Short mmCIF file of C-alpha atoms in Angstrom, two decimals:
data_model
loop_
_atom_site.label_atom_id
_atom_site.label_comp_id
_atom_site.label_asym_id
_atom_site.label_seq_id
_atom_site.Cartn_x
_atom_site.Cartn_y
_atom_site.Cartn_z
CA MET A 252 17.40 18.36 -20.42
CA ILE A 253 17.81 15.86 -17.60
CA LYS A 254 21.34 15.98 -16.15
CA ASN A 255 21.56 12.28 -15.27
CA ASP A 256 19.79 10.57 -18.18
CA LEU A 257 21.38 7.14 -17.63
CA PHE A 258 17.98 5.51 -17.02
CA LEU A 259 16.53 6.95 -20.24
CA ARG A 260 19.62 5.93 -22.21
CA ALA A 261 19.31 2.35 -20.90
CA LEU A 262 15.66 2.33 -22.01
CA LYS A 263 16.82 3.29 -25.50
CA GLY A 264 19.40 0.48 -25.45
CA GLU A 265 22.39 2.84 -25.68
CA THR A 266 25.90 1.85 -24.56
CA VAL A 267 26.61 3.02 -20.99
CA ASP A 268 29.54 2.89 -18.55
CA ARG A 269 27.32 1.30 -15.91
CA PRO A 270 23.62 0.41 -15.75
CA PRO A 271 21.17 2.74 -13.96
CA VAL A 272 19.63 1.74 -10.62
CA TRP A 273 16.34 2.37 -8.83
CA MET A 274 14.20 0.20 -6.55
CA MET A 275 10.53 -0.62 -6.73
CA ARG A 276 8.79 0.88 -3.67
CA GLN A 277 11.93 2.95 -2.99
CA ALA A 278 9.70 5.82 -1.79
CA GLY A 279 8.27 4.38 1.35
CA ARG A 280 8.07 2.25 4.38
CA TYR A 281 11.73 1.29 4.97
CA LEU A 282 12.73 4.98 5.39
CA PRO A 283 12.46 6.68 8.82
CA GLU A 284 11.64 10.02 7.15
CA PHE A 285 8.70 8.32 5.40
CA MET A 286 7.49 6.80 8.67
CA GLU A 287 7.36 10.28 10.24
CA ILE A 288 4.90 11.35 7.53
CA LYS A 289 3.02 8.05 7.79
CA HIS A 290 2.37 8.61 11.51
CA LYS A 291 0.76 11.99 10.76
CA TYR A 292 -1.34 11.23 7.67
CA ASP A 293 -3.36 8.22 6.53
CA PHE A 294 -2.50 6.37 3.33
CA PHE A 295 -4.80 8.01 0.80
CA THR A 296 -4.17 11.46 2.31
CA ARG A 297 -0.49 10.89 1.50
CA CYS A 298 -1.39 9.90 -2.07
CA GLN A 299 -3.87 12.74 -2.59
CA THR A 300 -1.79 15.61 -1.17
CA PRO A 301 0.73 16.75 -3.81
CA GLU A 302 3.15 18.26 -1.25
CA LEU A 303 3.27 14.96 0.67
CA ALA A 304 3.45 12.70 -2.39
CA SER A 305 6.27 14.76 -3.92
CA GLU A 306 8.22 14.90 -0.66
CA ILE A 307 7.92 11.11 -0.23
CA THR A 308 9.03 10.61 -3.86
CA VAL A 309 12.29 12.53 -3.41
CA GLN A 310 13.20 11.19 0.08
CA PRO A 311 15.12 8.13 -1.20
CA ILE A 312 16.84 10.23 -3.88
CA ARG A 313 18.23 12.59 -1.23
CA ARG A 314 19.44 9.65 0.84
CA TYR A 315 20.81 7.27 -1.82
CA GLY A 316 20.94 9.10 -5.15
CA MET A 317 19.18 6.57 -7.38
CA ASP A 318 19.19 7.21 -11.14
CA ALA A 319 15.40 7.57 -11.32
CA ALA A 320 12.56 8.56 -9.01
CA ILE A 321 9.16 6.85 -9.05
CA LEU A 322 6.14 8.89 -8.06
CA PHE A 323 4.66 7.94 -4.68
CA SER A 324 1.10 6.80 -5.33
CA ASP A 325 -0.84 3.55 -5.45
CA ILE A 326 -2.31 1.35 -8.17
CA LEU A 327 -5.71 1.47 -6.41
CA VAL A 328 -6.29 5.16 -7.13
CA ILE A 329 -7.65 3.87 -10.48
CA PRO A 330 -10.60 1.87 -9.04
CA GLN A 331 -11.24 4.75 -6.62
CA ALA A 332 -11.64 7.08 -9.58
CA MET A 333 -13.91 4.50 -11.26
CA ASN A 334 -16.48 4.76 -8.45
CA ILE A 335 -15.27 1.66 -6.58
CA HIS A 336 -14.82 2.24 -2.86
CA VAL A 337 -11.26 1.41 -1.71
CA GLU A 338 -9.94 1.57 1.86
CA MET A 339 -6.41 0.95 3.08
CA LYS A 340 -6.72 -0.81 6.43
CA PRO A 341 -3.72 -0.70 8.81
CA ASN A 342 -2.09 -4.14 9.25
CA PHE A 343 -4.48 -5.56 6.65
CA GLY A 344 -3.92 -3.81 3.32
CA PRO A 345 -6.41 -2.89 0.62
CA TYR A 346 -10.08 -3.50 1.36
CA LEU A 347 -12.88 -3.03 -1.17
CA PRO A 348 -16.17 -3.54 0.71
CA ASN A 349 -18.32 -3.75 -2.47
CA PRO A 350 -16.51 -6.14 -4.81
CA ILE A 351 -17.50 -6.30 -8.49
CA ARG A 352 -19.00 -9.72 -9.16
CA THR A 353 -22.15 -9.22 -11.26
CA GLN A 354 -23.32 -7.16 -14.24
CA LYS A 355 -25.24 -4.93 -11.79
CA ASP A 356 -22.00 -4.24 -9.86
CA LEU A 357 -20.26 -3.50 -13.15
CA ASP A 358 -22.93 -1.03 -14.27
CA ALA A 359 -21.97 1.27 -11.39
CA VAL A 360 -18.31 1.34 -12.52
CA ILE A 361 -17.47 4.46 -14.54
CA ILE A 362 -14.68 5.54 -16.88
CA PRO A 363 -13.84 8.80 -15.10
CA ASP A 364 -12.68 12.21 -16.22
CA ILE A 365 -9.01 11.87 -15.26
CA GLN A 366 -8.31 15.53 -14.47
CA ASP A 367 -11.46 15.66 -12.37
CA SER A 368 -10.86 12.48 -10.35
CA LEU A 369 -7.06 12.09 -10.44
CA GLY A 370 -5.87 15.67 -10.96
CA TYR A 371 -4.09 15.44 -7.61
CA VAL A 372 -1.67 12.92 -9.16
CA MET A 373 -0.82 15.37 -11.95
CA ASP A 374 -0.26 18.10 -9.33
CA ALA A 375 2.06 15.72 -7.45
CA ILE A 376 4.03 15.10 -10.67
CA LYS A 377 4.48 18.84 -11.23
CA ALA A 378 5.55 19.38 -7.61
CA THR A 379 7.99 16.45 -7.84
CA LYS A 380 9.50 17.68 -11.11
CA GLU A 381 10.20 21.01 -9.41
CA LYS A 382 11.93 19.28 -6.50
CA LEU A 383 13.97 17.03 -8.83
CA ASN A 384 15.04 20.10 -10.83
CA ASP A 385 15.88 18.01 -13.94
CA GLU A 386 18.55 16.05 -12.02
CA ILE A 387 17.03 12.61 -12.77
CA PRO A 388 13.97 11.23 -14.62
CA LEU A 389 10.60 10.63 -12.96
CA ILE A 390 8.67 7.39 -13.51
CA GLY A 391 4.88 7.24 -13.42
CA PHE A 392 3.09 3.93 -12.99
CA ALA A 393 -0.17 2.01 -13.03
CA GLY A 394 -1.28 -1.49 -12.18
CA SER A 395 -2.12 -3.83 -15.03
CA PRO A 396 -5.86 -4.22 -15.71
CA TRP A 397 -5.70 -7.85 -14.51
CA THR A 398 -3.98 -6.89 -11.25
CA ILE A 399 -6.58 -4.15 -10.64
CA LEU A 400 -9.39 -6.60 -11.44
CA CYS A 401 -7.96 -9.01 -8.85
CA TYR A 402 -8.54 -6.45 -6.08
CA CYS A 403 -11.88 -5.23 -7.46
CA VAL A 404 -13.35 -8.75 -7.57
CA GLN A 405 -11.60 -10.34 -4.57
CA GLY A 406 -12.21 -7.29 -2.39
CA GLN A 407 -8.80 -7.62 -0.70
CA GLY A 408 -5.34 -9.13 -1.11
CA SER A 409 -5.18 -12.89 -1.54
CA LYS A 410 -2.73 -15.75 -1.94
CA ASN A 411 -4.50 -17.09 -5.02
CA PHE A 412 -7.21 -14.56 -6.07
CA ASP A 413 -9.64 -17.46 -6.44
CA LYS A 414 -12.75 -15.24 -6.63
CA ALA A 415 -11.18 -13.09 -9.36
CA LYS A 416 -10.31 -16.18 -11.41
CA GLU A 417 -13.74 -17.70 -10.75
CA LEU A 418 -15.40 -14.60 -12.22
CA CYS A 419 -13.19 -14.80 -15.33
CA PHE A 420 -14.03 -18.46 -15.90
CA THR A 421 -17.76 -18.37 -15.01
CA ASN A 422 -18.72 -14.92 -16.30
CA PRO A 423 -16.11 -13.87 -18.85
CA VAL A 424 -18.40 -11.19 -20.33
CA VAL A 425 -18.43 -9.24 -17.04
CA ALA A 426 -14.70 -9.90 -16.51
CA HIS A 427 -13.74 -8.62 -19.97
CA SER A 428 -16.05 -5.60 -19.68
CA LEU A 429 -14.44 -4.69 -16.36
CA LEU A 430 -10.94 -5.25 -17.80
CA GLN A 431 -11.75 -2.98 -20.75
CA LYS A 432 -13.08 -0.22 -18.48
CA ILE A 433 -9.92 -0.43 -16.37
CA THR A 434 -7.77 -0.42 -19.53
CA ASP A 435 -9.47 2.67 -20.99
CA THR A 436 -9.13 4.49 -17.67
CA THR A 437 -5.47 3.45 -17.32
CA ILE A 438 -4.57 4.66 -20.81
CA ALA A 439 -6.14 8.07 -20.16
CA TYR A 440 -4.43 8.20 -16.74
CA LEU A 441 -0.96 7.38 -18.04
CA LYS A 442 -1.32 9.82 -20.96
CA ALA A 443 -2.23 12.54 -18.44
CA LYS A 444 0.86 11.61 -16.40
CA VAL A 445 3.07 12.00 -19.46
CA GLU A 446 1.51 15.41 -20.18
CA ALA A 447 2.12 16.38 -16.53
CA GLY A 448 5.82 15.57 -16.94
CA VAL A 449 6.79 11.96 -16.18
CA ASP A 450 9.70 10.70 -18.31
CA ALA A 451 8.67 7.02 -18.49
CA VAL A 452 5.89 4.77 -17.21
CA GLN A 453 5.82 1.30 -15.71
CA VAL A 454 2.85 -1.07 -15.75
CA PHE A 455 2.91 -3.46 -12.77
CA ASP A 456 1.28 -6.84 -13.36
CA SER A 457 1.82 -8.02 -9.80
CA TRP A 458 -0.63 -10.93 -10.04
CA GLY A 459 -0.03 -12.02 -13.64
CA GLY A 460 1.77 -15.13 -12.42
CA MET A 461 -1.51 -16.38 -10.90
CA LEU A 462 -2.73 -17.23 -14.41
CA SER A 463 -1.77 -20.10 -16.71
CA PRO A 464 0.06 -19.03 -19.89
CA VAL A 465 -3.14 -19.42 -21.95
CA ASP A 466 -5.31 -17.53 -19.46
CA TYR A 467 -2.60 -14.86 -19.11
CA GLN A 468 -2.98 -14.02 -22.80
CA GLU A 469 -6.74 -13.72 -22.51
CA PHE A 470 -7.18 -11.94 -19.19
CA SER A 471 -3.99 -9.93 -18.78
CA TRP A 472 -1.60 -9.54 -21.67
CA GLN A 473 -4.02 -8.39 -24.38
CA TYR A 474 -5.00 -5.46 -22.12
CA MET A 475 -1.40 -4.60 -21.28
CA GLN A 476 -0.70 -4.62 -25.01
CA GLN A 477 -3.46 -2.04 -25.52
CA ILE A 478 -1.77 0.19 -22.93
CA ILE A 479 1.66 -0.22 -24.55
CA ASP A 480 0.21 0.51 -28.01
CA ALA A 481 -1.41 3.70 -26.71
CA LEU A 482 1.71 5.00 -24.95
CA LYS A 483 4.84 3.69 -26.68
CA ASP A 484 5.00 6.59 -29.16
CA ILE A 485 4.86 9.25 -26.46
CA THR A 486 6.98 7.75 -23.66
CA PRO A 487 9.09 4.67 -22.82
CA VAL A 488 6.97 1.91 -21.26
CA ILE A 489 8.32 -0.73 -18.86
CA ALA A 490 6.15 -3.86 -18.56
CA PHE A 491 6.65 -5.84 -15.37
CA GLY A 492 4.84 -9.11 -14.81
CA LYS A 493 5.70 -10.89 -11.58
CA GLY A 494 5.95 -14.62 -12.20
CA CYS A 495 5.36 -14.10 -15.93
CA TRP A 496 8.65 -15.42 -17.33
CA PHE A 497 6.58 -17.64 -19.66
CA ALA A 498 5.35 -14.51 -21.49
CA LEU A 499 8.74 -12.78 -21.91
CA ASN A 500 9.00 -13.72 -25.58
CA GLU A 501 5.63 -12.21 -26.46
CA MET A 502 6.27 -9.20 -24.21
CA SER A 503 9.54 -8.53 -26.05
CA LYS A 504 7.59 -7.99 -29.29
CA SER A 505 5.09 -5.61 -27.70
CA GLY A 506 6.77 -2.25 -28.31
CA ALA A 507 7.64 -1.84 -24.62
CA SER A 508 11.05 -0.22 -24.04
CA ALA A 509 11.93 -2.61 -21.20
CA LEU A 510 10.67 -5.68 -19.38
CA GLY A 511 10.84 -6.21 -15.63
CA VAL A 512 11.98 -9.62 -14.40
CA ASP A 513 11.52 -11.13 -10.94
CA TRP A 514 14.14 -13.17 -9.06
CA THR A 515 12.78 -16.57 -10.04
CA CYS A 516 14.12 -16.16 -13.59
CA SER A 517 17.88 -16.17 -14.15
CA ALA A 518 19.55 -13.42 -16.18
CA ARG A 519 20.52 -15.97 -18.81
CA ASN A 520 16.97 -17.31 -19.17
CA ALA A 521 15.50 -13.79 -19.19
CA ARG A 522 17.85 -12.75 -22.02
CA TYR A 523 17.13 -15.96 -23.92
CA LEU A 524 13.34 -15.85 -23.51
CA SER A 525 13.14 -12.15 -24.42
CA GLY A 526 15.22 -12.61 -27.57
CA GLY A 527 18.31 -10.77 -26.33
CA ASN A 528 17.53 -7.36 -27.83
CA ILE A 529 15.26 -5.62 -25.32
CA THR A 530 16.29 -3.77 -22.15
CA LEU A 531 15.63 -5.85 -19.02
CA GLN A 532 15.07 -4.59 -15.48
CA GLY A 533 15.51 -6.48 -12.22
CA ASN A 534 15.84 -8.86 -10.53
CA PHE A 535 17.48 -8.95 -7.08
CA ASP A 536 15.41 -10.86 -4.53
CA PRO A 537 14.16 -8.12 -2.13
CA THR A 538 14.69 -10.47 0.83
CA ARG A 539 18.37 -10.77 -0.15
CA LEU A 540 18.79 -7.18 1.12
CA PHE A 541 18.97 -8.79 4.57
CA SER A 542 22.35 -10.27 3.57
CA PRO A 543 25.45 -8.43 4.89
CA PRO A 544 26.29 -5.30 2.84
CA SER A 545 29.57 -6.81 1.59
CA GLU A 546 27.66 -9.82 0.27
CA ILE A 547 24.99 -7.59 -1.32
CA LYS A 548 27.72 -5.72 -3.21
CA LYS A 549 29.22 -8.95 -4.51
CA MET A 550 25.84 -10.31 -5.58
CA VAL A 551 24.85 -7.07 -7.34
CA THR A 552 28.15 -7.02 -9.26
CA GLN A 553 27.60 -10.64 -10.28
CA MET A 554 24.01 -9.83 -11.32
CA ILE A 555 25.21 -6.98 -13.58
CA ASN A 556 27.87 -9.25 -15.10
CA GLU A 557 25.21 -11.87 -15.85
CA PHE A 558 22.72 -9.44 -17.42
CA GLY A 559 25.42 -7.32 -19.06
CA LYS A 560 25.82 -3.61 -18.38
CA ASP A 561 23.96 -2.47 -21.53
CA LYS A 562 20.21 -2.77 -22.12
CA TYR A 563 19.88 -3.34 -18.39
CA ILE A 564 18.37 -1.47 -15.43
CA VAL A 565 19.33 -2.67 -11.96
CA ASN A 566 16.33 -3.13 -9.69
CA LEU A 567 14.77 -5.55 -7.25
CA GLY A 568 12.55 -8.38 -8.43
CA HIS A 569 9.62 -6.79 -6.53
CA GLY A 570 9.17 -4.00 -3.98
CA ILE A 571 11.63 -3.31 -1.16
CA LEU A 572 10.49 -4.76 2.18
CA PRO A 573 9.64 -2.50 5.15
CA ASN A 574 12.30 -3.76 7.59
CA ILE A 575 15.39 -3.63 5.34
CA PRO A 576 18.32 -1.93 7.16
CA LEU A 577 19.19 1.45 5.62
CA ASP A 578 22.86 0.62 5.05
CA HIS A 579 21.83 -2.53 3.16
CA ALA A 580 19.71 -0.47 0.75
CA LYS A 581 22.70 1.86 0.39
CA ALA A 582 25.02 -1.07 -0.37
CA PHE A 583 22.67 -2.13 -3.18
CA VAL A 584 22.68 1.31 -4.83
CA ASP A 585 26.39 1.93 -4.21
CA ALA A 586 27.37 -1.41 -5.76
CA VAL A 587 25.82 -0.28 -9.04
CA LYS A 588 27.37 3.19 -8.93
CA GLU A 589 30.80 1.69 -8.25
CA TYR A 590 30.46 -0.93 -11.00
CA LYS A 591 33.36 -1.29 -13.38
CA ALA A 592 32.98 -3.56 -16.39
CA ASN A 593 35.57 -6.35 -16.52
#
């Protein structure tokens, strides 16, 4: 049994004294202990070496004592396993030199054997579970099929993912075939993570907000729904779509245990749009962590009051930024731990 199960209780919608807290990207680049490892090992070496991935996962827990850990990894390990070459270029980000834009490109994309291609992730989960020693839950994650497609087709990060959208609108057969291959791989991957020991999973639809509400249903949500359907009976699933407030109502009926919300949607609107019965997670603007610690504490308390302490997980509205001062991150976590309901 997990000693601090606050996060899991919030996912079940149980009454709690205070909401749980964790931060997207909490294992990483804002921590000096992470930067020491980063200077020694390149990005995918860190992901693929279980001792490194597990150490990076627990670093923020040692420092701040969040209520959940999230496994250090990357959403792009999925295309790597699918026979798509992915590089992580310093000061540039993801780079895929052979983007998928034609049927011929698609034919080379495989649905891999997960243990064979991504077994290192399962080893990292087991190593992390040992380090956590049942103190707090461990979250596993994957990118949404649409978000993965964006990188596979664009070949790199983008402000608008125009090439990815162009493929969807000019060659939907190839787009949907690629989305289905990614979906099938992701389902197998997340199931393997649950078997390896994660206590919940989150699906990140980082680029869902690039699509119109109609196109979102066709090219993103229906594939996320497949993932939720395949996993909801074996583990809690958190669905997070950045910029996807327009889909909160449909998401709330999906069988997901919780929905992530970004900072552009107020607590009141998020509760209203999601029907008021599902656990919500979010939605502090990551850039607001530059505010003075005293102000951060006030804003976090106000945010909890607006969402309500139950059916709520405190988090950022997207990943923590690299240059956030350590005591500001601490103020964010501490504000939640010190929360007293009025």
